[in-house]
GROMACS .gro file of C-alpha atoms in nm:
model
   73
    1MET     CA    1  -0.652  -0.538   0.705
    2LEU     CA    2  -0.837  -0.859   0.568
    3ARG     CA    3  -1.167  -0.929   0.535
    4LYS     CA    4  -1.359  -1.150   0.806
    5ASP     CA    5  -1.519  -1.342   0.533
    6ALA     CA    6  -1.210  -1.396   0.314
    7SER     CA    7  -1.164  -1.718   0.161
    8SER     CA    8  -0.839  -1.921   0.263
    9ASN     CA    9  -0.700  -1.858  -0.113
   10GLU     CA   10  -0.733  -1.482  -0.054
   11LYS     CA   11  -0.598  -1.539   0.268
   12LYS     CA   12  -0.314  -1.746   0.153
   13LYS     CA   13  -0.279  -1.425  -0.145
   14PHE     CA   14  -0.254  -1.183   0.177
   15LEU     CA   15   0.014  -1.316   0.340
   16LYS     CA   16   0.200  -1.408   0.013
   17ASN     CA   17   0.164  -1.050  -0.069
   18ALA     CA   18   0.295  -0.934   0.275
   19LYS     CA   19   0.614  -1.136   0.257
   20LEU     CA   20   0.669  -0.935  -0.083
   21MET     CA   21   0.637  -0.623   0.101
   22ASN     CA   22   0.885  -0.732   0.370
   23HIS     CA   23   1.179  -0.754   0.118
   24PHE     CA   24   1.084  -0.389  -0.048
   25ARG     CA   25   1.256  -0.072   0.094
   26HIS     CA   26   1.183   0.228   0.012
   27LYS     CA   27   1.216   0.582   0.215
   28HIS     CA   28   0.816   0.680   0.170
   29ILE     CA   29   0.709   0.366   0.247
   30ARG     CA   30   0.778   0.106   0.544
   31LEU     CA   31   0.601  -0.231   0.672
   32LEU     CA   32   0.639  -0.239   1.030
   33ALA     CA   33   0.503  -0.545   1.143
   34ILE     CA   34   0.232  -0.818   1.040
   35CYS     CA   35  -0.021  -0.900   1.254
   36LEU     CA   36  -0.131  -1.261   1.230
   37ASP     CA   37  -0.390  -1.275   1.573
   38GLY     CA   38  -0.712  -1.251   1.586
   39GLU     CA   39  -0.959  -1.319   1.244
   40SER     CA   40  -0.823  -1.038   1.017
   41PRO     CA   41  -0.476  -1.059   0.932
   42LEU     CA   42  -0.347  -0.702   0.940
   43LEU     CA   43  -0.024  -0.493   0.787
   44MET     CA   44   0.109  -0.194   0.978
   45LEU     CA   45   0.265   0.045   0.746
   46GLU     CA   46   0.452   0.353   0.887
   47LEU     CA   47   0.240   0.686   0.900
   48MET     CA   48   0.286   0.915   0.640
   49GLU     CA   49   0.292   1.251   0.759
   50ILE     CA   50   0.123   1.423   0.456
   51GLY     CA   51  -0.146   1.195   0.406
   52ASP     CA   52  -0.254   0.882   0.309
   53LEU     CA   53  -0.074   0.697   0.004
   54LEU     CA   54  -0.346   0.671  -0.253
   55LYS     CA   55  -0.430   1.048  -0.238
   56TYR     CA   56  -0.017   1.130  -0.271
   57LEU     CA   57  -0.008   0.903  -0.578
   58ARG     CA   58  -0.308   1.026  -0.722
   59ASP     CA   59  -0.191   1.411  -0.699
   60CYS     CA   60   0.109   1.312  -0.840
   61ARG     CA   61  -0.029   1.153  -1.163
   62ASN     CA   62  -0.257   1.454  -1.201
   63LEU     CA   63   0.041   1.718  -1.165
   64GLN     CA   64   0.232   1.454  -1.414
   65ALA     CA   65  -0.028   1.453  -1.679
   66SER     CA   66  -0.117   1.849  -1.667
   67ASP     CA   67   0.287   1.851  -1.675
   68SER     CA   68   0.286   1.679  -1.999
   69SER     CA   69   0.019   1.877  -2.179
   70ALA     CA   70   0.225   2.179  -2.097
   71LEU     CA   71   0.469   2.071  -2.296
   72ARG     CA   72   0.264   2.005  -2.576
   73LEU     CA   73   0.138   2.362  -2.599
   0.00000   0.00000   0.00000
């Protein structure tokens, strides 16, 4: 979701990124819709059953960091 007070440049950047996301194909991340009605544009993404994407990516990064540390030992 874009802030209501976003500048026209921020709105253009948001829409450009939304168009790029529409071309990506990934089994775990899927863009369902872009909503331009109302004051703030929205991206609708598929719900992840195991939680939010940011937490998942951080958890994976921590696992990879600890795995590489273990390999050095």
